PDB file of C-alpha atoms and ligand atoms in Angstrom:
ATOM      1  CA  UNK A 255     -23.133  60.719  48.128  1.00  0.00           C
ATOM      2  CA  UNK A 256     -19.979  62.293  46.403  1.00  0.00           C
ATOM      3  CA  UNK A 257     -16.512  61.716  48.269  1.00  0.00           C
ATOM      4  CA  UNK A 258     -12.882  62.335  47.503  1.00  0.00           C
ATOM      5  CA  UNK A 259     -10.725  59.699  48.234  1.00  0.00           C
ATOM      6  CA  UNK A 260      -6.621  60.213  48.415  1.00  0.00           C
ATOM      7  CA  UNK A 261      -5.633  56.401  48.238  1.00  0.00           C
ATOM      8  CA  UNK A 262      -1.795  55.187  48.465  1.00  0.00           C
ATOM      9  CA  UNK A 263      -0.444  53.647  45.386  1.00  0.00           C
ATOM     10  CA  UNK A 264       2.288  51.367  45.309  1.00  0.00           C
ATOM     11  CA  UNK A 265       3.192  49.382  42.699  1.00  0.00           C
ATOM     12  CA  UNK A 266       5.364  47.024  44.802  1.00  0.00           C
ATOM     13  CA  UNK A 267       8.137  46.689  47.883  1.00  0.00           C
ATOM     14  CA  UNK A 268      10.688  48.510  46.201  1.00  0.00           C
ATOM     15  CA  UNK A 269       8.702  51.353  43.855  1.00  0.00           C
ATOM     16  CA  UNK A 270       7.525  54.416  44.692  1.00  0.00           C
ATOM     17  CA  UNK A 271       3.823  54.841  46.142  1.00  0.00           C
ATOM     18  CA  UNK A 272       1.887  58.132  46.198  1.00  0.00           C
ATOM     19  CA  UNK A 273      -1.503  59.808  46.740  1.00  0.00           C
ATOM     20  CA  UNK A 274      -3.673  59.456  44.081  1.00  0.00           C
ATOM     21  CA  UNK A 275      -6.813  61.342  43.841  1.00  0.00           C
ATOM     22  CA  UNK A 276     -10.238  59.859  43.132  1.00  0.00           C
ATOM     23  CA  UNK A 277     -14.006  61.783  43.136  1.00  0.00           C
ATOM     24  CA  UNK A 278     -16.189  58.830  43.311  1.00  0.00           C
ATOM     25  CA  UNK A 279     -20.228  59.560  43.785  1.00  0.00           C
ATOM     26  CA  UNK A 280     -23.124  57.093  43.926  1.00  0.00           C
ATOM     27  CA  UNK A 281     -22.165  55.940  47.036  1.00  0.00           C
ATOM     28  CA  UNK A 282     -24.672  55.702  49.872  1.00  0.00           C
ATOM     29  CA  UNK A 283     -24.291  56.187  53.032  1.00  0.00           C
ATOM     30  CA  UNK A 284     -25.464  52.858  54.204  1.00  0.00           C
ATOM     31  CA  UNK A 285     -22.604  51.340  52.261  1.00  0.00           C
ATOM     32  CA  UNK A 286     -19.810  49.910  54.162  1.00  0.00           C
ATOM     33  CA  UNK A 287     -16.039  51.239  53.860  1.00  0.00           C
ATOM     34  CA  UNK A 288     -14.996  48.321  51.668  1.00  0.00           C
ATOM     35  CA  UNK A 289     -18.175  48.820  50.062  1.00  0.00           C
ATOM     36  CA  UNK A 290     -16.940  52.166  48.861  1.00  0.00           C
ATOM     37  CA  UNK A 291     -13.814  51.269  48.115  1.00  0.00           C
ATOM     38  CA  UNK A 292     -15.523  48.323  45.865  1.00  0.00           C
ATOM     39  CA  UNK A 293     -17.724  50.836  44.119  1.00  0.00           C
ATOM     40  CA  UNK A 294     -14.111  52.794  43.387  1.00  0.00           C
ATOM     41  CA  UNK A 295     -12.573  49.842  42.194  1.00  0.00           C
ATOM     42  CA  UNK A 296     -15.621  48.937  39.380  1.00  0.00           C
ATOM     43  CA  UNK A 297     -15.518  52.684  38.057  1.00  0.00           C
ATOM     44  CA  UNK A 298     -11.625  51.704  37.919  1.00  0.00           C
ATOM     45  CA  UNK A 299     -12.213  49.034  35.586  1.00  0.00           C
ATOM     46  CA  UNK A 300     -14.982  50.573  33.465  1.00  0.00           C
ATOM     47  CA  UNK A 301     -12.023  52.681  32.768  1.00  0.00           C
ATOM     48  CA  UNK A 302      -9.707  50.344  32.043  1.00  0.00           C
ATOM     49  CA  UNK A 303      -7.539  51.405  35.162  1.00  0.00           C
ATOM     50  CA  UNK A 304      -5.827  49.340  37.942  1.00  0.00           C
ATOM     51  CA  UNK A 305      -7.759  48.508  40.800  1.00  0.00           C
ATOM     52  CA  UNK A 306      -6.462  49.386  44.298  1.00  0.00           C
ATOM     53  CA  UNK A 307      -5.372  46.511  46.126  1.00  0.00           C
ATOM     54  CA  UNK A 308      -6.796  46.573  49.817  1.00  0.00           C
ATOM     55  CA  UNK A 309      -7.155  43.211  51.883  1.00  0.00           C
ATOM     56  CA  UNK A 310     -10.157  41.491  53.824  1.00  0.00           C
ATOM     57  CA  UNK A 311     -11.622  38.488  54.464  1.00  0.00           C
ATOM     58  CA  UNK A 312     -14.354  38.084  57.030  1.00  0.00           C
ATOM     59  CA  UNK A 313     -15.935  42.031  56.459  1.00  0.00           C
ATOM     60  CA  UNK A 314     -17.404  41.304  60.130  1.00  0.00           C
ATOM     61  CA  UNK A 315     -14.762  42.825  62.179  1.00  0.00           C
ATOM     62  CA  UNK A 316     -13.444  38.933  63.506  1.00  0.00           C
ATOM     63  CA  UNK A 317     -10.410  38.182  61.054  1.00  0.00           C
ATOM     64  CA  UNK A 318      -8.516  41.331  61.536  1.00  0.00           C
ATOM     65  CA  UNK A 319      -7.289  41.903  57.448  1.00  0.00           C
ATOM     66  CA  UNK A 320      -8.438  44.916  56.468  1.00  0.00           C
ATOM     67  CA  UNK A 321      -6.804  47.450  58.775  1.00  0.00           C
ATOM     68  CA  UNK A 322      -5.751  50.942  57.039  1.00  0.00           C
ATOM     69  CA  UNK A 323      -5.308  54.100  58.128  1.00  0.00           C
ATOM     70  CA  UNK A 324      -8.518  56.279  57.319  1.00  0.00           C
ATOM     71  CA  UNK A 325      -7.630  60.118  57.743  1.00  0.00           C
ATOM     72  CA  UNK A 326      -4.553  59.198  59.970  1.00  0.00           C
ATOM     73  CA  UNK A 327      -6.567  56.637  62.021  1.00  0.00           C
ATOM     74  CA  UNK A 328      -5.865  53.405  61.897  1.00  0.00           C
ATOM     75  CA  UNK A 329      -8.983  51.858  60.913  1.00  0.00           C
ATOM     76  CA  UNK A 330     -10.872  55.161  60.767  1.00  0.00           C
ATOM     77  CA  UNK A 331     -12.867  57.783  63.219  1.00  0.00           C
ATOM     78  CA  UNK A 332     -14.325  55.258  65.773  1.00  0.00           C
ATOM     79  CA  UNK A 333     -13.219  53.841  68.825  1.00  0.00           C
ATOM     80  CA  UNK A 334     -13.846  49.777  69.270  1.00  0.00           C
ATOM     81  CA  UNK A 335     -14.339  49.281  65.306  1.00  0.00           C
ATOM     82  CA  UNK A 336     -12.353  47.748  62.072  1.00  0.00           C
ATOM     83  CA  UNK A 337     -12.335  49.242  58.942  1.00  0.00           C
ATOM     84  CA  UNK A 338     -15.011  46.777  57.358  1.00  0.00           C
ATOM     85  CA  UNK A 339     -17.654  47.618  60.380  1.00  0.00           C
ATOM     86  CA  UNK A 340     -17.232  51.244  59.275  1.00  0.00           C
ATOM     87  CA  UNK A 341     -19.813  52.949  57.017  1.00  0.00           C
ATOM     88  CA  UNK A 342     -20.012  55.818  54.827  1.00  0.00           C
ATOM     89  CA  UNK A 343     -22.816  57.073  57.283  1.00  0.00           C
ATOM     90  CA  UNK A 344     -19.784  58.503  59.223  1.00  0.00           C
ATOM     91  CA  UNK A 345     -18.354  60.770  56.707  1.00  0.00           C
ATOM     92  CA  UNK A 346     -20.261  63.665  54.768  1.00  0.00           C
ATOM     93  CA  UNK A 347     -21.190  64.389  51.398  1.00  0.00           C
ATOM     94  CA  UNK A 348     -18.437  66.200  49.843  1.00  0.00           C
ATOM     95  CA  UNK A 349     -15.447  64.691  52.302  1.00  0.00           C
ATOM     96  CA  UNK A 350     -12.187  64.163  51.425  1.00  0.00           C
ATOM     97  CA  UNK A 351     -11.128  60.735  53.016  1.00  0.00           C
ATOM     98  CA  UNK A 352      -7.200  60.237  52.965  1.00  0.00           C
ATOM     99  CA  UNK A 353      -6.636  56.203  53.009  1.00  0.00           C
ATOM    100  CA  UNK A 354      -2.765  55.101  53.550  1.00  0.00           C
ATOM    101  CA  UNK A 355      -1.689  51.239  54.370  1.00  0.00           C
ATOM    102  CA  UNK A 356      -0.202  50.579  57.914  1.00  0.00           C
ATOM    103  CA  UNK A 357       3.146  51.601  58.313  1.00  0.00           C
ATOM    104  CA  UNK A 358       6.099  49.794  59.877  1.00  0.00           C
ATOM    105  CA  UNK A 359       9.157  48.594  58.884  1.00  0.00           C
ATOM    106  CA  UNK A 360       8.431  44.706  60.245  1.00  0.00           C
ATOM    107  CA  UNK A 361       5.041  45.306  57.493  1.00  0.00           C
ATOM    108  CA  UNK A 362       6.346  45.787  54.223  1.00  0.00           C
ATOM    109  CA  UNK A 363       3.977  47.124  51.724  1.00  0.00           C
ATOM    110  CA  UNK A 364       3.212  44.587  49.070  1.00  0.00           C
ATOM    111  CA  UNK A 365       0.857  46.271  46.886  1.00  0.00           C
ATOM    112  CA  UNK A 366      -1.413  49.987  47.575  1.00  0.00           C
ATOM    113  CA  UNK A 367      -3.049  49.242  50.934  1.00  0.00           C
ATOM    114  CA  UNK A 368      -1.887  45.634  51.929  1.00  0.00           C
ATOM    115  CA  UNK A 369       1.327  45.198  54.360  1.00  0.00           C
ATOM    116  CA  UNK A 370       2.629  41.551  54.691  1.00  0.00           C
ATOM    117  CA  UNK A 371       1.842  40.755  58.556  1.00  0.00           C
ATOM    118  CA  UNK A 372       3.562  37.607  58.041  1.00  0.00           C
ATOM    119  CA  UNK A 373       5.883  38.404  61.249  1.00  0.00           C
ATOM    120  CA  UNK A 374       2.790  38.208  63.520  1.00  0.00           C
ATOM    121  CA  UNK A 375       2.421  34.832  62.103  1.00  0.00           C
ATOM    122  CA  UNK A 376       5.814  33.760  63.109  1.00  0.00           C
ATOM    123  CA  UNK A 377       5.801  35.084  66.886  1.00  0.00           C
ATOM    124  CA  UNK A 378       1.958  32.823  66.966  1.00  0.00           C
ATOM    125  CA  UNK A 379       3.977  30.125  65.906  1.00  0.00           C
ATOM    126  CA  UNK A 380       6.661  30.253  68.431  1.00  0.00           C
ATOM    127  CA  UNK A 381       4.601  29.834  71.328  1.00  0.00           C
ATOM    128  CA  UNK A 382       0.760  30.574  70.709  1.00  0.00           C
ATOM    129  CA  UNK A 383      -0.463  27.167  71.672  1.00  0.00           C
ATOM    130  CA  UNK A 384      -0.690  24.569  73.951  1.00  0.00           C
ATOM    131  CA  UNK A 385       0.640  21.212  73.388  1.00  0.00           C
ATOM    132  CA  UNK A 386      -1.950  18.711  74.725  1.00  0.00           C
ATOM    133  CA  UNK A 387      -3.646  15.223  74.404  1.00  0.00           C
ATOM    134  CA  UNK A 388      -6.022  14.826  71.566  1.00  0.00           C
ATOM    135  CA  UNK A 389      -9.417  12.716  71.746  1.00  0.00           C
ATOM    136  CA  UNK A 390     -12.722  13.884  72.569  1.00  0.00           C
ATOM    137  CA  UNK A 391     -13.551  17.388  74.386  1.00  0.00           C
ATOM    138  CA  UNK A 392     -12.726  16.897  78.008  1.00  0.00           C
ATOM    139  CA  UNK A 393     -15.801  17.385  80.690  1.00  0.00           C
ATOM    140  CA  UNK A 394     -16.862  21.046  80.639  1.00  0.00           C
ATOM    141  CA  UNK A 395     -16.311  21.352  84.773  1.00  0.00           C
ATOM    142  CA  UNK A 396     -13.306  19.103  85.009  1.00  0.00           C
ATOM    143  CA  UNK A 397     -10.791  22.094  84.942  1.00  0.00           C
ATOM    144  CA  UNK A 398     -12.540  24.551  86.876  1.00  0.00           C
ATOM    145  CA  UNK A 399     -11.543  28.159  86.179  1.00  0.00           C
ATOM    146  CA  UNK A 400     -12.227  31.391  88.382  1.00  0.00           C
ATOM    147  CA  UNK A 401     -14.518  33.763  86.783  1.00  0.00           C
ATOM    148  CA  UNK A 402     -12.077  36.677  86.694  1.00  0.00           C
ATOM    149  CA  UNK A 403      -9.311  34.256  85.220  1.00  0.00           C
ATOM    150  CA  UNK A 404     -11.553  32.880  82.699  1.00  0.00           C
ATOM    151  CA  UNK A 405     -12.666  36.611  81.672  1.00  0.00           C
ATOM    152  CA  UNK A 406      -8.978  37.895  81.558  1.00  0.00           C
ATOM    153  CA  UNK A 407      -7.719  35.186  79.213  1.00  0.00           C
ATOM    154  CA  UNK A 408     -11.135  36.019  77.167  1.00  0.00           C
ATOM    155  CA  UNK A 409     -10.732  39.428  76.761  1.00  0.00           C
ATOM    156  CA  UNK A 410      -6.878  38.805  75.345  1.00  0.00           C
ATOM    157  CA  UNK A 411      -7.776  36.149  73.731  1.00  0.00           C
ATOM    158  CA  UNK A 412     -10.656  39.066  71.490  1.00  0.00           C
ATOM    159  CA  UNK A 413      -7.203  40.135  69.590  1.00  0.00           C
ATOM    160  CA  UNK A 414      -7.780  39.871  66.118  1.00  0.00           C
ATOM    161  CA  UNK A 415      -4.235  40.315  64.902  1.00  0.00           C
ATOM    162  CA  UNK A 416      -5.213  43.335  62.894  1.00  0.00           C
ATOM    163  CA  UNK A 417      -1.396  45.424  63.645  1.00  0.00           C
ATOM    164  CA  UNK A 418      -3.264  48.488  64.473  1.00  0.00           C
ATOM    165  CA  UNK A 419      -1.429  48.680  67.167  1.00  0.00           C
ATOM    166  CA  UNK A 420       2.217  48.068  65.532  1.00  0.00           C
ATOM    167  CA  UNK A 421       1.002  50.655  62.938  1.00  0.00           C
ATOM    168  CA  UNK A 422       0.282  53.485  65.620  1.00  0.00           C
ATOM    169  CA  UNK A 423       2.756  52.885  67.679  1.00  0.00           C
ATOM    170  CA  UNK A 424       5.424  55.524  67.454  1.00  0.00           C
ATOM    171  CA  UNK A 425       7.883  52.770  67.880  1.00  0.00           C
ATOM    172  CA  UNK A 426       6.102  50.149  65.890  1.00  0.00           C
ATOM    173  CA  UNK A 427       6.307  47.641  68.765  1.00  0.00           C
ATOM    174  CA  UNK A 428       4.414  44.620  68.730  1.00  0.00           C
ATOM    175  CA  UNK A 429       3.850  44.270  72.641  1.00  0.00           C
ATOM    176  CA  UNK A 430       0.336  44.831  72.913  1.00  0.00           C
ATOM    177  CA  UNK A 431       0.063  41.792  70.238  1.00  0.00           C
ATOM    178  CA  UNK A 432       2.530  39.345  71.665  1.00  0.00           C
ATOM    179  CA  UNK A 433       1.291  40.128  75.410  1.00  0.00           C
ATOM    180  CA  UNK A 434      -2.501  39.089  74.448  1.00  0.00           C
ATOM    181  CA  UNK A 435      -1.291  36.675  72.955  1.00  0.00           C
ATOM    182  CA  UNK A 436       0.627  35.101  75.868  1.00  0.00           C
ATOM    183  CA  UNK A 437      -1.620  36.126  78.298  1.00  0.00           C
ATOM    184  CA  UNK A 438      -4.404  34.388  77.001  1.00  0.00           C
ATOM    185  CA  UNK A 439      -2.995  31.255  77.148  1.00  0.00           C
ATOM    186  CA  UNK A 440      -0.546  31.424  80.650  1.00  0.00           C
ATOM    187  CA  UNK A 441      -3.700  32.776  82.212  1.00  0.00           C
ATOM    188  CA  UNK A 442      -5.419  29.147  81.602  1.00  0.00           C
ATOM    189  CA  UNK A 443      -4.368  26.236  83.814  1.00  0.00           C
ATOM    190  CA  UNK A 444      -4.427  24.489  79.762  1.00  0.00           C
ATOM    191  CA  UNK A 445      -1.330  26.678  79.145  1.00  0.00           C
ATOM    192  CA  UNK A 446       0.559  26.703  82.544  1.00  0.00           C
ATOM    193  CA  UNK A 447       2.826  23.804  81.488  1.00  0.00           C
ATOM    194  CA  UNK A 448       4.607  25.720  78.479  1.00  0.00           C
ATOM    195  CA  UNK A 449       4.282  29.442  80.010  1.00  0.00           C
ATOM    196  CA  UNK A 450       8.226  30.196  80.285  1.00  0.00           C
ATOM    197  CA  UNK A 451       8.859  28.761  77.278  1.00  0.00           C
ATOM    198  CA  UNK A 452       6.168  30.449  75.759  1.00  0.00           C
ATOM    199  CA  UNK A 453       6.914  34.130  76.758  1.00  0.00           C
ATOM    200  CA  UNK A 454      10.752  33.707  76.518  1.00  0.00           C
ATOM    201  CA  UNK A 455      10.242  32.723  72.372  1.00  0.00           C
ATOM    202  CA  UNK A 456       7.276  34.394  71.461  1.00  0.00           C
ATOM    203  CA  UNK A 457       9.339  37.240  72.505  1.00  0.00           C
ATOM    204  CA  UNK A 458      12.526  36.707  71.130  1.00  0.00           C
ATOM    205  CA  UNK A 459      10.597  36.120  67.820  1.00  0.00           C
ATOM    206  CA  UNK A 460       9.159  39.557  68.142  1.00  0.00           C
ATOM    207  CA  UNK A 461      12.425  40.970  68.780  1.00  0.00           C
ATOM    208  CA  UNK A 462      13.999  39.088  65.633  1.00  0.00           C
ATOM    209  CA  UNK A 463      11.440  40.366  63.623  1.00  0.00           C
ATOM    210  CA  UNK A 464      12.447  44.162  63.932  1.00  0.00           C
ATOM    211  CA  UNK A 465       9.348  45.524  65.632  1.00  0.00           C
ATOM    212  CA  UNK A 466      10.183  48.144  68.567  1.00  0.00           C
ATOM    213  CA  UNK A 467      10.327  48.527  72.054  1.00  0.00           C
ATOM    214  CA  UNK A 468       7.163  49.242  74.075  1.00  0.00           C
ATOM    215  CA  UNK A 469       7.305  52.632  76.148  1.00  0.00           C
ATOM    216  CA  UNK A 470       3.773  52.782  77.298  1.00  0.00           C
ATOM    217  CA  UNK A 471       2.627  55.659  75.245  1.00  0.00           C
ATOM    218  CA  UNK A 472      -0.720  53.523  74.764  1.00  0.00           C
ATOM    219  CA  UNK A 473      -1.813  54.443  71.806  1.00  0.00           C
ATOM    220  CA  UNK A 474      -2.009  50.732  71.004  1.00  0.00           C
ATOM    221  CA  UNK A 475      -4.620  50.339  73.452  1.00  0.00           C
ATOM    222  CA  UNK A 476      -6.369  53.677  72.040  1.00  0.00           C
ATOM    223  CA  UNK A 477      -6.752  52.342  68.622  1.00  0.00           C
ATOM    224  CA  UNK A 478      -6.685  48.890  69.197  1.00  0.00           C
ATOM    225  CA  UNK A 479      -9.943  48.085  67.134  1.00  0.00           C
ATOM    226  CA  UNK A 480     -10.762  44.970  70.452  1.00  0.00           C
ATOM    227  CA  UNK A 481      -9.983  47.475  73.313  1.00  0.00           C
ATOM    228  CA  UNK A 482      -7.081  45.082  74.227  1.00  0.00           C
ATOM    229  CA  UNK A 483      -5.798  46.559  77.715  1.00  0.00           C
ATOM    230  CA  UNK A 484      -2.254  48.029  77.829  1.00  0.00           C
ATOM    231  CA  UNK A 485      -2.619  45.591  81.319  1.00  0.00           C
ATOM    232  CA  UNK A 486      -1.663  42.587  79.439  1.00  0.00           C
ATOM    233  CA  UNK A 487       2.249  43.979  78.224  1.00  0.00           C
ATOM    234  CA  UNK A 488       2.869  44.752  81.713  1.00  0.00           C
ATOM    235  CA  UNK A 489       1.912  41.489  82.597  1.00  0.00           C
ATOM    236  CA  UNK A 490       4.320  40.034  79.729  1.00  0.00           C
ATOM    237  CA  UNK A 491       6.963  42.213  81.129  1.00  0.00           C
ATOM    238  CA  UNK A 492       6.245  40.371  84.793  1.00  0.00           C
ATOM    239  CA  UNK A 493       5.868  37.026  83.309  1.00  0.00           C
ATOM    240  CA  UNK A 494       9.319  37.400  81.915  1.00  0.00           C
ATOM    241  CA  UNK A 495      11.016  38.604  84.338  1.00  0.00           C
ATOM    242  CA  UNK A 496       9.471  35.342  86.375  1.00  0.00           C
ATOM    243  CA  UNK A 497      10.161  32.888  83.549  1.00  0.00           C
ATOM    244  CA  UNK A 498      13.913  33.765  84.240  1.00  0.00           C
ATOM    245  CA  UNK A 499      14.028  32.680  88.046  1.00  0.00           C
ATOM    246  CA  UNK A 500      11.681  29.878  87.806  1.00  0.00           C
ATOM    247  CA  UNK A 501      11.775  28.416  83.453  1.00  0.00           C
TER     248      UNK A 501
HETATM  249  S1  LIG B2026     -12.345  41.959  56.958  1.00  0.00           S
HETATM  250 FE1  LIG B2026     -12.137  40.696  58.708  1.00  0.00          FE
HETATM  251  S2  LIG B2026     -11.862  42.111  60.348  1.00  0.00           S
HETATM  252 FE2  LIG B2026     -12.263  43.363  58.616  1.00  0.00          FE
END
């Protein structure tokens, strides 16, 4: 299998990036995405050429690094699926596959096809926890939870932190992070105690760090590589609005 790739290339922050054409062949197509980009980067060096910089860490879809944009898609042509659980199976021989980092201005490029996410870290930290008693694992029943509860804080809690959705959005807002991320823990009786607090900093972080306002366009939820429901920043958006009557 022969493909094209157009791959961003930035030397740092503050230089100029560009497209930069490679025809790579060998590949197969039960190779995965990074797989590819792997086989690229050891033709680089046989050449004595830079490598192109592109983050991962788990390759199974779970830690949420290796997000790009794939042919204008954030983390390629399928629904429900990060860039590392993509294969070459879904291009053709012959294709010309355009690869560009994320962009937003709270995601500053560092180097080719890795952003610094850092900010997500710092709204996680303002609030994305619960503070409770250590020693051993309580009883498993001794909390009991309602089914749909339990599911709703599960399925926000399936964010992976990739910033597909800050990359899509047309307003690069964080909201469909942040809200998981709250919701998944003021859903839980575990979390109830610090709930105001929570979604009155983690959002004020999320402000500070320059991302935009939400306007429920939804493509976060569209490309959102966990299906995270657009749900979950309306509920942020009630929660707050409750946390300032009753925090
Ligand atoms: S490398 Fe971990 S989600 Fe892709």
């Amino acid at each position: 299998m022969k493909v094209t790739f157009k791959i961003w290339r930035q030397k740092e922050n503050s230089s100029k990036g560009e497209l930069k054409t490679y025809i790579t062949e060998g590949l197969t197509e039960d190779m995965s995405f990074l797989e590819a980009l792997d086989h690229l980067n050891e033709e680089l060096v046989l050449k004595n050429e830079e490598v192109v910089a592109y983050e991962y860490d788990c390759r199974e879809g779970i830690c949420g690094q290796c997000g790009v944009f794939i042919n204008g898609r954030a983390h390629g042509p399928h629904d429900h699926m990060t860039t590392c659980q993509l294969h070459m199976r879904s291009f053709k021989d012959g294709d010309t596959i355009v690869v560009e980092p994320w962009r937003a201005k709270s995601f500053p490029i560092i180097k080719d096809l890795i952003v610094d996410r850092s900010a997500f870290d710092r709204i996680i930290e303002q609030g994305a926890f619960i503070s409770s008693k250590t020693g051993t694992a309580p009883e498993a029943n001794a909390i009991p939870i309602p089914k749909a509860i339990a599911d709703r804080a599960m399925d926000a809690a399936a964010c992976i932190g990739c910033g597909a959705c800050v990359a899509t959005c047309k307003n690069s807002s964080a909201a469909l992070f942040t809200s998981a991320k709250i919701n998944h823990l003021n859903s839980l009786p575990q979390g109830k105690a610090e709930q105001h607090e929570r979604v009155e900093a983690m959002t004020w972080q999320m402000k500070e760090e320059g991302f935009g306002s939400c306007t429920f366009t939804g493509a976060c939820e569209v490309e959102c590589p966990e299906g995270i429901s657009l749900i979950n920043i309306a509920e942020m958006n009630a929660r707050k609005i409750k946390s300032r009557f009753f925090g």
